[in-house]
Coordinates of C-alpha atoms and ligand atoms in Angstrom, one line a residue:
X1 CA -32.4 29.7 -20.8
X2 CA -34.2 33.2 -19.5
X3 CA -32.6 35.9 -18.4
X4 CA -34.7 35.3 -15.3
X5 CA -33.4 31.7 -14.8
X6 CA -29.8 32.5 -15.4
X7 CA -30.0 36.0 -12.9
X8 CA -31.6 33.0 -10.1
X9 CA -29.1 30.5 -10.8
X10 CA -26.2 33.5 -10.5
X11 CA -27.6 34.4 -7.0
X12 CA -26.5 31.0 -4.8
X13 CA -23.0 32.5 -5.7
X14 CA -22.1 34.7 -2.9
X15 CA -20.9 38.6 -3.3
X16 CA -17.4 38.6 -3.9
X17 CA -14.5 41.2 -4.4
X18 CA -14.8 41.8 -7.8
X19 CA -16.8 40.2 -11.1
X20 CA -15.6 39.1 -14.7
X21 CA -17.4 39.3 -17.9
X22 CA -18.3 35.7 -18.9
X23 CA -18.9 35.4 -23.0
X24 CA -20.7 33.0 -24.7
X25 CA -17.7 31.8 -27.4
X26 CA -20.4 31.2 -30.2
X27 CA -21.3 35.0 -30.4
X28 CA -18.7 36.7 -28.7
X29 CA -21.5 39.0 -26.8
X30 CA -21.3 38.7 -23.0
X31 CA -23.9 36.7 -21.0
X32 CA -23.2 38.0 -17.4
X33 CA -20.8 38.9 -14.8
X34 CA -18.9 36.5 -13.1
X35 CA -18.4 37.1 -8.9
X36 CA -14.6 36.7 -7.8
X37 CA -14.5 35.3 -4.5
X38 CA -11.5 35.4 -2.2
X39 CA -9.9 32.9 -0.3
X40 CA -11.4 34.0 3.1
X41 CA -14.7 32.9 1.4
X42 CA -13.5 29.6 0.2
X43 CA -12.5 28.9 3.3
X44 CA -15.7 29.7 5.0
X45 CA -17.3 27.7 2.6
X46 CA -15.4 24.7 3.2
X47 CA -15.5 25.1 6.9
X48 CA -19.5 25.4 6.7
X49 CA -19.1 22.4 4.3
X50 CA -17.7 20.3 7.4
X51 CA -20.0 21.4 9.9
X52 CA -22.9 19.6 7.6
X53 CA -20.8 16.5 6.7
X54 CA -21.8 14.5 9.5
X55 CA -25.6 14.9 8.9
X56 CA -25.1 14.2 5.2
X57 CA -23.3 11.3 6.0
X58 CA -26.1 9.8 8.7
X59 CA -28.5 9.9 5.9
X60 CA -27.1 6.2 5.4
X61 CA -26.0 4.9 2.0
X62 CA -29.5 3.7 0.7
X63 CA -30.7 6.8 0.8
X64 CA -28.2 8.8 -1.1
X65 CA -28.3 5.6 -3.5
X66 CA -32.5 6.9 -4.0
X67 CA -31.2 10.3 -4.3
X68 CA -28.9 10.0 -7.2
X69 CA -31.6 7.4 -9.0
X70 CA -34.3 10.0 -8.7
X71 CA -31.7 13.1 -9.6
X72 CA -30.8 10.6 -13.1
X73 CA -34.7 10.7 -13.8
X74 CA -34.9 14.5 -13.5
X75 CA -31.8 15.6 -15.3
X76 CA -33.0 13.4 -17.9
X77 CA -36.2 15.5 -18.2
X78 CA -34.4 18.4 -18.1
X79 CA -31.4 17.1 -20.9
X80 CA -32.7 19.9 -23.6
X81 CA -31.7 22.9 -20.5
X82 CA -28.5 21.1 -19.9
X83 CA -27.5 21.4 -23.4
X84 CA -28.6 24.8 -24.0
X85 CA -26.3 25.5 -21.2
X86 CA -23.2 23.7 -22.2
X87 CA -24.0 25.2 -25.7
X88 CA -23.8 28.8 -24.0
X89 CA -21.2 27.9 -22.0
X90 CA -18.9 26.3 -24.5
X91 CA -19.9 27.0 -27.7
X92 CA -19.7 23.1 -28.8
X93 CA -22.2 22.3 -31.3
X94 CA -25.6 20.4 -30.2
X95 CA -24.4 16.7 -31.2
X96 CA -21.4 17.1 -28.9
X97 CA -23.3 18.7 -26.2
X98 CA -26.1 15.9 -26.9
X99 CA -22.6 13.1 -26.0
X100 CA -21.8 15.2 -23.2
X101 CA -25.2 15.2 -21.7
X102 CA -26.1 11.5 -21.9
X103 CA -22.8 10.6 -20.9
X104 CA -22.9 13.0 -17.7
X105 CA -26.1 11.7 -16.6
X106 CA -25.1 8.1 -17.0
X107 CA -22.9 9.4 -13.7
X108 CA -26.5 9.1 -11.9
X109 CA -27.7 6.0 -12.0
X110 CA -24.7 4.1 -12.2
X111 CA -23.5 5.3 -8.7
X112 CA -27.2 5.0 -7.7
X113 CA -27.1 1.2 -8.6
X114 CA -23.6 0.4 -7.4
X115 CA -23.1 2.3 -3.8
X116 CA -24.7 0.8 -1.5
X117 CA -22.3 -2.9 -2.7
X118 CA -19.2 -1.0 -3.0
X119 CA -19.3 1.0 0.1
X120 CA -21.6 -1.5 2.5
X121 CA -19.5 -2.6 5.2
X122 CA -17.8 -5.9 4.2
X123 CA -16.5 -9.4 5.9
X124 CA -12.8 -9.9 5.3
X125 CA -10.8 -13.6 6.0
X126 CA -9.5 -13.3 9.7
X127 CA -6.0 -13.6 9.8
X128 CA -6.6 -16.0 12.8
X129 CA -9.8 -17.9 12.0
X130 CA -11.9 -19.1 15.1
X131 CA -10.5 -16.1 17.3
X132 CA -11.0 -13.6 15.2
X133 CA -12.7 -11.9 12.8
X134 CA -12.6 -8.6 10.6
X135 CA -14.7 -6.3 8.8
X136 CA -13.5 -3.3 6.4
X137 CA -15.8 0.3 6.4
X138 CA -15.7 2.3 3.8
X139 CA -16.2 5.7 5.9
X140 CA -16.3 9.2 3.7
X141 CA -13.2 11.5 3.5
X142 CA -15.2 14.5 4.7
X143 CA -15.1 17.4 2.2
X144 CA -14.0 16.9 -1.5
X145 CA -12.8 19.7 -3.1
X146 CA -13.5 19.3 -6.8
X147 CA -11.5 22.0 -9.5
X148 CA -13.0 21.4 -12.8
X149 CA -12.6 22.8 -16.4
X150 CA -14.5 24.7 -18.7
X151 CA -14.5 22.3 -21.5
X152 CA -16.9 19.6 -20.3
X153 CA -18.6 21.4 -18.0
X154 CA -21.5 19.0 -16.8
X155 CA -19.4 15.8 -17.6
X156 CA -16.4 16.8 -15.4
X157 CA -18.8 17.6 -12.9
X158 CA -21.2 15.0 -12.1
X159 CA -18.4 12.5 -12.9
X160 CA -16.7 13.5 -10.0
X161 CA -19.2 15.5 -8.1
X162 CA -22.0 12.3 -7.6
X163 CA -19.6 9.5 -6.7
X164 CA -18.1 12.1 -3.6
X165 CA -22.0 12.8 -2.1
X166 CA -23.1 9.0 -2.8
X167 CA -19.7 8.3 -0.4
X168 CA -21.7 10.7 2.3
X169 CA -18.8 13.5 1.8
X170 CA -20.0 17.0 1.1
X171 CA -18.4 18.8 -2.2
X172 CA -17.2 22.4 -2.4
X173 CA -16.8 22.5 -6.1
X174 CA -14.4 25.3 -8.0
X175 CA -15.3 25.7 -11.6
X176 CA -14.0 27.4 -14.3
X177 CA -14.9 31.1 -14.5
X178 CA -16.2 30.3 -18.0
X179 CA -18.7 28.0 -16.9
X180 CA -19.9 28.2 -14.2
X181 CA -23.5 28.3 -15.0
X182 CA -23.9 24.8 -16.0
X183 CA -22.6 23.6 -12.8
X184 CA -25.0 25.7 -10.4
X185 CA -28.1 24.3 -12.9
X186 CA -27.2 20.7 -12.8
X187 CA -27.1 21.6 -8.7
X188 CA -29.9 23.3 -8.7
X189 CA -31.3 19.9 -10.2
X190 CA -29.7 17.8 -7.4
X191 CA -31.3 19.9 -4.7
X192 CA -34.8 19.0 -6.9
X193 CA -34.1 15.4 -6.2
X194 CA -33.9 15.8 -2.6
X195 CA -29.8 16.5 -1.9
X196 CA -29.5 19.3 0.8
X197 CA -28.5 22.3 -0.3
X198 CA -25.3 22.4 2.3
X199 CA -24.0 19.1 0.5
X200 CA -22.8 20.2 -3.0
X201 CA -20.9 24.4 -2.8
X202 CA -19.7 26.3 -6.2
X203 CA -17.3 28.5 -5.7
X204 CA -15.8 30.7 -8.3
X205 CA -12.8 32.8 -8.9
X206 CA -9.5 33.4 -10.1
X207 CA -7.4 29.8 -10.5
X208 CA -5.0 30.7 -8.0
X209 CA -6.7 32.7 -5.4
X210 CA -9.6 29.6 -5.1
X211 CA -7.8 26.6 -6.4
X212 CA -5.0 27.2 -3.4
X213 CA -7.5 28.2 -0.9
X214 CA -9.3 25.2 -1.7
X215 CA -6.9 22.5 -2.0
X216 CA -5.4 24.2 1.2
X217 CA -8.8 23.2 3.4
X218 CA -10.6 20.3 2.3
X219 CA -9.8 16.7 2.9
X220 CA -9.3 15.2 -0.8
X221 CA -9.1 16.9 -4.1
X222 CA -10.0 15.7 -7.6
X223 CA -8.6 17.9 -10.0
X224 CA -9.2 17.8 -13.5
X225 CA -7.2 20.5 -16.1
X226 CA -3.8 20.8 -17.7
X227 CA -0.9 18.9 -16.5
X228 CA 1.0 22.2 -15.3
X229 CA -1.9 23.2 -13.2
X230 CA -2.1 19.5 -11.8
X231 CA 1.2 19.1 -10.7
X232 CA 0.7 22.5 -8.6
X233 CA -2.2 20.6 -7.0
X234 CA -0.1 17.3 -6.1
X235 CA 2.1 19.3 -4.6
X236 CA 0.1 21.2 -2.4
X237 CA -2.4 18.4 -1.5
X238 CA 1.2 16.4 -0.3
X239 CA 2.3 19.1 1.5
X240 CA -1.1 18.4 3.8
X241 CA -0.9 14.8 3.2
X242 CA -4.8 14.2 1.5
X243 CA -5.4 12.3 -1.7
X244 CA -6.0 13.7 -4.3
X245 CA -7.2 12.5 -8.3
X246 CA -5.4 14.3 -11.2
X247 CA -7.0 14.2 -14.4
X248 CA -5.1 15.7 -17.2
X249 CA -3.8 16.4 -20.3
X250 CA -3.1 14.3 -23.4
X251 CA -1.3 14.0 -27.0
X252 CA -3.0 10.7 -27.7
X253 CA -2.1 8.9 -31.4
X254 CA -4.0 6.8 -33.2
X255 CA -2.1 4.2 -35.1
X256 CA -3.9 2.6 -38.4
X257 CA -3.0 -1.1 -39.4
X258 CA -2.8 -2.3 -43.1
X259 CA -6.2 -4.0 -43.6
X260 CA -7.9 -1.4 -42.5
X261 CA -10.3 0.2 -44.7
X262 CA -8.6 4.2 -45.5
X263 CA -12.3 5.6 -45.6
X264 CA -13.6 4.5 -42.1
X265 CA -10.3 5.1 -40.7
X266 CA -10.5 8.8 -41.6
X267 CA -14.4 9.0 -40.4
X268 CA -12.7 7.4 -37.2
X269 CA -10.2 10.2 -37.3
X270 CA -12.7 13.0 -37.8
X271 CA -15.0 12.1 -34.9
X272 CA -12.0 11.3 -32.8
X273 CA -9.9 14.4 -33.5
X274 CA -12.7 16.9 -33.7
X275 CA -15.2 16.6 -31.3
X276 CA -16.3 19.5 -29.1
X277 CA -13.8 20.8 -31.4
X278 CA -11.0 19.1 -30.4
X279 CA -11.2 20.7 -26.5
X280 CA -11.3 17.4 -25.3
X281 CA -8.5 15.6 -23.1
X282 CA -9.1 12.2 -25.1
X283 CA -8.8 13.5 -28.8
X284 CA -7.1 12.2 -31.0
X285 CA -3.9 14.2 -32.1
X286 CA -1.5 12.5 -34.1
X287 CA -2.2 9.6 -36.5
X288 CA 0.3 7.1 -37.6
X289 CA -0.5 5.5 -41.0
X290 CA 1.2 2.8 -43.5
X291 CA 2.8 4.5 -46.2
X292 CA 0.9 2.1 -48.2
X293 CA -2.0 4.3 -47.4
X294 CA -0.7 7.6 -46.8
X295 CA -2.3 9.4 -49.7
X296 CA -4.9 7.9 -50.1
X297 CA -6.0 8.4 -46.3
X298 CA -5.2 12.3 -46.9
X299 CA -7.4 12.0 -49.4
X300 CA -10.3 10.6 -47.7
X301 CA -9.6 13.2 -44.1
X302 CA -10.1 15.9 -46.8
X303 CA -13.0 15.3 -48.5
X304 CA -14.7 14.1 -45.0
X305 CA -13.4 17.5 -43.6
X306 CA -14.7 19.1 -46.6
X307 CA -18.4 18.1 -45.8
X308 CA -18.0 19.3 -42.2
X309 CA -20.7 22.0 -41.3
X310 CA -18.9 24.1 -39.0
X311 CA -21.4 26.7 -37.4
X312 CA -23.6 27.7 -34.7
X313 CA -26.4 26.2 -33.8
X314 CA -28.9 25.3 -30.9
X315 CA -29.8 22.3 -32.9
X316 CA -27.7 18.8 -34.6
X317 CA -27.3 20.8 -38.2
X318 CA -23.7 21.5 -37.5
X319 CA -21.2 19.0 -37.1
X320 CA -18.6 21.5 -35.1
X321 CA -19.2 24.7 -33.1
X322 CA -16.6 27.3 -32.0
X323 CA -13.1 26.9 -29.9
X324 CA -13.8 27.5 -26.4
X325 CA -12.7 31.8 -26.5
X326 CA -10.1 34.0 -27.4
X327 CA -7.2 32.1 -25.6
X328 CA -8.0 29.1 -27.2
X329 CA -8.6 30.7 -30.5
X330 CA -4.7 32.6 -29.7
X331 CA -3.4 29.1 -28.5
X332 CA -4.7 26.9 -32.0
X333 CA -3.3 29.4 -34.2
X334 CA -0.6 29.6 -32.4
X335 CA 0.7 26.3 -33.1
X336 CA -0.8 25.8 -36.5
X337 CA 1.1 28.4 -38.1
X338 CA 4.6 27.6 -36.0
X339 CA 4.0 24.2 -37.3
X340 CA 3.8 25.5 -40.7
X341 CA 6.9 27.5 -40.2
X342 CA 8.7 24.8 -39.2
X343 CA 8.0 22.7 -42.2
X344 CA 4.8 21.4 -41.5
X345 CA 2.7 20.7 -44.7
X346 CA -0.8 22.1 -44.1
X347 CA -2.9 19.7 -46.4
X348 CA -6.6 21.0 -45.1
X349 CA -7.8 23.8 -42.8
X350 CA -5.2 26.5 -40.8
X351 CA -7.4 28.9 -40.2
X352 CA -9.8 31.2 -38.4
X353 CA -13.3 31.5 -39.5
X354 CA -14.5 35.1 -38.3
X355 CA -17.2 35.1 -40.5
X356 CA -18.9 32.3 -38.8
X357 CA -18.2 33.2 -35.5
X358 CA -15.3 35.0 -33.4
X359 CA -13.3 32.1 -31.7
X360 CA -14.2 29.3 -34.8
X361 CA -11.4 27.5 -36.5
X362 CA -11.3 25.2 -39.2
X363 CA -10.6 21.8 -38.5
X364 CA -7.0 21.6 -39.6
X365 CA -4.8 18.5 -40.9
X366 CA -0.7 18.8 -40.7
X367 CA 1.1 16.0 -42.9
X368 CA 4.8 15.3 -42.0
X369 CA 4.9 17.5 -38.5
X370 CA 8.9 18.1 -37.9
X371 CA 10.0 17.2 -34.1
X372 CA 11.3 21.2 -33.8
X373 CA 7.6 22.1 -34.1
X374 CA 6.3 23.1 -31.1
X375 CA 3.1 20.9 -31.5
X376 CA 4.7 17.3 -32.2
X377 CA 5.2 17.2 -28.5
X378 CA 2.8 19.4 -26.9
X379 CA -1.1 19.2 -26.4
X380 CA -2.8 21.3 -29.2
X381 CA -6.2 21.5 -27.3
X382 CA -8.0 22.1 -30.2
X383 CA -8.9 21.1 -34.1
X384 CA -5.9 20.3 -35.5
X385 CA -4.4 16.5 -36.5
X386 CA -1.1 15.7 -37.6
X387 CA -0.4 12.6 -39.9
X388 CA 2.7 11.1 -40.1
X389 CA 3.6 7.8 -42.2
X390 CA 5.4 4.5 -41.3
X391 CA 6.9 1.7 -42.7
X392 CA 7.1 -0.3 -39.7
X393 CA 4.5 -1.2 -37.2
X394 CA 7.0 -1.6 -34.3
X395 CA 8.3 1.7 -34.8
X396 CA 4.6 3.4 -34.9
X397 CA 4.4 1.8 -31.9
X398 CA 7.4 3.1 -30.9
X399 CA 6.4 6.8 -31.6
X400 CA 2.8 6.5 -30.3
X401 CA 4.4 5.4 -27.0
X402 CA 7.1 8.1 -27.2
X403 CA 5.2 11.0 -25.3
X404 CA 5.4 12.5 -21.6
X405 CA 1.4 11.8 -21.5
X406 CA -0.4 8.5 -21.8
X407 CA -4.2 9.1 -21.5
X408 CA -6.2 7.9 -24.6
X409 CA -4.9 5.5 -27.6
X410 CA -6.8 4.4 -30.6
X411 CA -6.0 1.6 -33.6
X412 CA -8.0 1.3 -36.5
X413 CA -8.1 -1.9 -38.0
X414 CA -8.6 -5.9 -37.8
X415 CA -9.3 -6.3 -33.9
X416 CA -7.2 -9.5 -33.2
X417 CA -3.7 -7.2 -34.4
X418 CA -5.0 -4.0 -33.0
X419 CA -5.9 -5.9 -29.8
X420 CA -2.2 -7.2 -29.7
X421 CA -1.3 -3.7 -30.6
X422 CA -3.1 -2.4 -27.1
X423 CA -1.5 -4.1 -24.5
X424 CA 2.0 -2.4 -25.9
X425 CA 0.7 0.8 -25.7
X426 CA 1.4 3.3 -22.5
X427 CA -2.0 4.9 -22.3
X428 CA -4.5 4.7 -19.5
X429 CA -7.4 3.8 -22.5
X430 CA -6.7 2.6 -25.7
X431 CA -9.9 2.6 -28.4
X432 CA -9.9 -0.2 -30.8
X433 CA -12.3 1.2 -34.4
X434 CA -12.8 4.6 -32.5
X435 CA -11.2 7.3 -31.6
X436 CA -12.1 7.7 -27.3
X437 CA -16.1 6.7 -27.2
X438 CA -15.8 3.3 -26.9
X439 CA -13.9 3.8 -23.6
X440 CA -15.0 6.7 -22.4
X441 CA -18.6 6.1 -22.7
X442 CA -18.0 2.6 -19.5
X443 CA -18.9 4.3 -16.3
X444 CA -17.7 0.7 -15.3
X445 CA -14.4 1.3 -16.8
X446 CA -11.6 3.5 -15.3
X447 CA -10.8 6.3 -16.9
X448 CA -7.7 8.6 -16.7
X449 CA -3.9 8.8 -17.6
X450 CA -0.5 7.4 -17.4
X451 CA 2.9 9.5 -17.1
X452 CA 1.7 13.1 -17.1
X453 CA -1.7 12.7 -18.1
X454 CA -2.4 12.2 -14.0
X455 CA -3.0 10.1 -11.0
X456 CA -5.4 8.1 -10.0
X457 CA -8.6 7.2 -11.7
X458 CA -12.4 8.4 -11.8
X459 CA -15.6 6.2 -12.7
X460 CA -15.6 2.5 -11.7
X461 CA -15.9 1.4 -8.5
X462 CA -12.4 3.0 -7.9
X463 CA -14.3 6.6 -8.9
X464 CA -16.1 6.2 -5.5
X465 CA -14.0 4.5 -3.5
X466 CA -11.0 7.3 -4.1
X467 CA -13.6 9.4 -2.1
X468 CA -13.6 7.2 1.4
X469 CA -11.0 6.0 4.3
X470 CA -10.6 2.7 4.6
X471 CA -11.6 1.4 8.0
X472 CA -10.6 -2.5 9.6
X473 CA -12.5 -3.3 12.6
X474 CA -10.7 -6.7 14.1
X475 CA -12.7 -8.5 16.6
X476 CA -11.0 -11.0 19.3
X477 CA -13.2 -13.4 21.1
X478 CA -15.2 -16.8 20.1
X479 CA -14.5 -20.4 21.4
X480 CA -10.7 -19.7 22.2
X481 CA -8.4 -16.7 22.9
X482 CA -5.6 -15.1 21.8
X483 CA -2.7 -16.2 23.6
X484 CA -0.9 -13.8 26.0
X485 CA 1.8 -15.8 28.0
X486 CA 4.8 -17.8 26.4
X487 CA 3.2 -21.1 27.7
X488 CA -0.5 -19.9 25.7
X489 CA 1.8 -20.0 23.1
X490 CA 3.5 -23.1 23.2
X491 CA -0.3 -24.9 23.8
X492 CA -1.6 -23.2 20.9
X493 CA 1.4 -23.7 18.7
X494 CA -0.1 -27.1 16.7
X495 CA -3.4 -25.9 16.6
X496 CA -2.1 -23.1 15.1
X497 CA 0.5 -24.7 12.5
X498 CA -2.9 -27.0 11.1
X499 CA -4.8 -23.7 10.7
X500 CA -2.0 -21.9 8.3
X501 CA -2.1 -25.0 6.6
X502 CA -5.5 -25.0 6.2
X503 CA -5.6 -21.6 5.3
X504 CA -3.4 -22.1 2.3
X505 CA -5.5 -25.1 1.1
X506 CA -8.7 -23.0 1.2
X507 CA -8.0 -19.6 0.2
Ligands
NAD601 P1 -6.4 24.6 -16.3 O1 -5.4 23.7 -15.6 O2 -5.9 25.9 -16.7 O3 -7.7 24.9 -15.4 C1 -8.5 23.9 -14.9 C2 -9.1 24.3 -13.6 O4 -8.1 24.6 -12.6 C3 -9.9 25.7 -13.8 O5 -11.1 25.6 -13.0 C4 -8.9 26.7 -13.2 O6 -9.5 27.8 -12.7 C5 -8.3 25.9 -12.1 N1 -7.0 26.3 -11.5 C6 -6.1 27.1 -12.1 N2 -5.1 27.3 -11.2 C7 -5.3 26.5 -10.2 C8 -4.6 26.3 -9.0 N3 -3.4 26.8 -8.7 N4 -5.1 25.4 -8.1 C9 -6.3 24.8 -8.3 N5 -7.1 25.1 -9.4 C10 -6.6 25.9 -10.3 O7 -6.9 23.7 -17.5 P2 -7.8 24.2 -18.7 O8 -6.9 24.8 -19.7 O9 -8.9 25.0 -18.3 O10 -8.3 22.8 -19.3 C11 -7.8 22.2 -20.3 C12 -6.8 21.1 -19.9 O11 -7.5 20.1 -19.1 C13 -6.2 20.3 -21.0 O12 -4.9 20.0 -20.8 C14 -7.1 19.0 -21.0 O13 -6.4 17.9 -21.6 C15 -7.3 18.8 -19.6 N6 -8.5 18.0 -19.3 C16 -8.3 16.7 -18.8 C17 -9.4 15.9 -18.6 C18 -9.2 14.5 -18.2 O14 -10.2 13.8 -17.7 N7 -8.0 13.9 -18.2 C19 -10.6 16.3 -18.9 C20 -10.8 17.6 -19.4 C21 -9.7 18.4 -19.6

């Protein structure tokens, strides 16, 4: 992307108080300056966000369904921008920005197909039939506030972003500071396919100073970021009693069966735990192998890692790109080598690779992880894996389930035990012969965490209905009334005792 485009894309953001470099992780160089905003500006942007909300929302389902078909068309001729953009952004290498992409414009036309029969209004069985009927609305919230990451920075957007507007809510959207960019473009697309400008806000700014402000005025929050972060969120958004969405963190294991094959479980493995570098809530983290297998599955991760390109690129020759900056270079390295000090064997990888770029890291394999190392439990957020043998299944189990998170699973092997193996395991997805695609890729299929990993779920119908009240409209009237006096009731009291009858029999 131009200079030109970017400097026109930086100019919907309001002036704020201050600005912050933004660096594009790949090079290290700096791209542009970041504005700061305050609270008072958030909270002008939300109030001007409500004033609109009512004309956004008489624009009537149909239409908004027609807007989001027609934005999937034009985000999809403008998919080689997008990925530029989360390339600059992120510094994830082309094939993972390529899955991000595809995946985030999916987002379009499957809440352009499905809105208008989720959120139509709907009959519902009168509790009284004869005298009464009901209907349920689906009416919108008002404003969404939307926090999301750097990480997947058009994803986490339009996942969230498309199913609030289709509802007929208007979004102020707080993105990370690091990526702020791709979020205005894939707006700037929206408003090409017809959205109103007023519907869809980005504000930036420091986490605290526009994350409070934010959840402090809007209606509904969907938050998507670390589990620390999130729990802040709940708390505030209870505080004012609105729902909110938490979208978190994970330490999600991956568990492989005897039968299966040691070289497609560690090319399972690889894509699983090192995708976008492994900056991605759903990778996988820790793997749980027979003993059986052990070596020989080390074996196989190494040479596989071996033949990784690691590099920068703006096309698919690399297989990895960089770690997302300098806090996620700090963090990786961090826990590799406190791993290592704690006992950890470091079979492949462990370090930086400065001469490829300032922020990459080699993807990084820990056999035999002790409990006292600070990663068994915690969420590594980058490329590192740590393998661990077992003798029995049960007790794999048993450790894949013992975790304070419980977003993303996978089990590598025959599908009839590994589907029996699923349904025991805590985890809000669970990835049989892949690491998180298979799952993650349904924009029919809820997606999100157990236990710490969050609340709520986005995609499926339940990703746009999170976004609405729920009105009943009852209606009294018809061939006979409700009764009012004691001696209505005692007439209607047979009549009455069939109908309950007759409701069981044909419910
Ligand atoms: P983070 O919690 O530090 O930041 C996320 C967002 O929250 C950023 O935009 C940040 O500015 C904002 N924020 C910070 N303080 C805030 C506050 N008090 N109120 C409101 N917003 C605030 O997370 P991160 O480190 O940028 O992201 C990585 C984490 O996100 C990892 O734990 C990862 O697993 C998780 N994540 C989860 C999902 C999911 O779908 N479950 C997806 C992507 C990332």
């Amino acid at each position: 992307m131009s200079e030109t485009s970017i400097v026109s894309l930086l100019s919907h953001l309001p002036q704020g108080q201050s600005t912050v470099p933004v660096i594009n992780p790949a090079t290290g160089k700096k791209i542009y300056d970041l504005q700061q905003l305050s609270a008072e500006q958030v909270i002008d942007a939300v109030s001007k966000a409500r004033d609109y909300q009512p004309i956004l929302a008489k624009t009537g389902l149909p239409q908004r369904q027609r807007l989001l078909l027609n934005l999937h068309d034009i985000l999809l001729g403008s998919d080689e921008k997008l990925m530029d953009l989360v390339q600059l952004e992120t510094g994830k290498s082309r094939a993972h920005a390529f899955e991000e992409t595809v995946g985030a414009i999916a987002a379009a036309s499957y809440y352009g197909k499905i809105s208008v029969k989720t959120l139509a209004r709907r009959r519902t069985r009168a509790g009284v039939p004869l005298l009464t009927k009901t209907y349920v609305d689906q009416v919108p919230v008002g404003v969404v506030g939307i926090v999301t990451p750097w990480n997947y920075p058009l994803a986490l957007t339009l996942l969230d972003v498309l199913p609030a507007l289709a509802a007929g809510n208007s979004v102020v959207q707080k993105v990370d500071n690091q990526t702020a960019l791709t979020a205005l473009f894939a707006r700037h697309l929206a408003i090409e396919a017809g959205w109103p400008e007023e519907a869809w806000t980005i504000v930036t700014g420091d986490g605290e100073t526009v994350g409070n402000a934010l959840v402090d005025s809007v209606d509904y929050v969907a938050f998507t970021g670390s589990t620390a972060t999130g729990l802040k969120v709940a708390q505030r958004a209870s505080a004012r009693l609105i729902g909110y969405s938490l979208e978190l963190g994970g330490k999600n294991p991956m568990i492989v069966l005897e039968g299966a094959k040691p070289k497609r479980a560690a090319e399972i493995a690889v894509s699983g735990a090192f995708s976008s570098a492994g900056q991605l809530c759903v990778a996988i983290e820790r793997v749980y192998v027979p003993k059986s297998m052990h070596q020989e599955f080390l074996t196989e991760l190494t040479k596989q890692i071996d033949a990784l390109e690691v590099g920068r690129s703006d096309d698919f020759s690399t297989d990895i790109g960089s770690l997302g900056g300098y806090v996620q270079l700090q963090r990786v390295s961090g826990y590799v080598s406190d791993a290592v000090a704690n006992g950890a064997e470091l079979v492949v990888g462990g370090h930086a690779l400065p001469n490829t770029g300032p922020y990459f890291y080699a993807p990084t394999v820990l056999n035999n992880v002790p409990a006292s190392a600070k990663l068994y439990r915690r969420e590594v957020f980058g490329p590192v894996l740590a393998v661990e043998p077992y003798d029995d299944l049960d007790d794999a189990i048993d450790q894949a389930n013992d975790s304070q998170y419980g977003l993303n699973a996978a089990i590598v092997g025959p599908v009839k035990l590994a589907t029996r193996v699923a349904s025991r395991l805590n985890t809000g997805s669970v990835n049989i012969n892949e690491g998180f695609r298979a799952s993650f890729a349904s924009m029919e299929s809820p997606m999100g965490g157990m236990k710490a990993s969050g609340h709520g779920r986005r995609n499926g119908p339940g990703g746009l209905l999170r976004f609405t009240e729920t009105r009943v409209i009852g209606v009294a009237g018809g061939l006979i009334r409700l009764p009012s006096r004691a001696k209505d009731y005692e007439k209607m009291a047979p009549l009455m005792r069939i109908m309950v009858k007759a409701m069981k029999l044909f419910s």
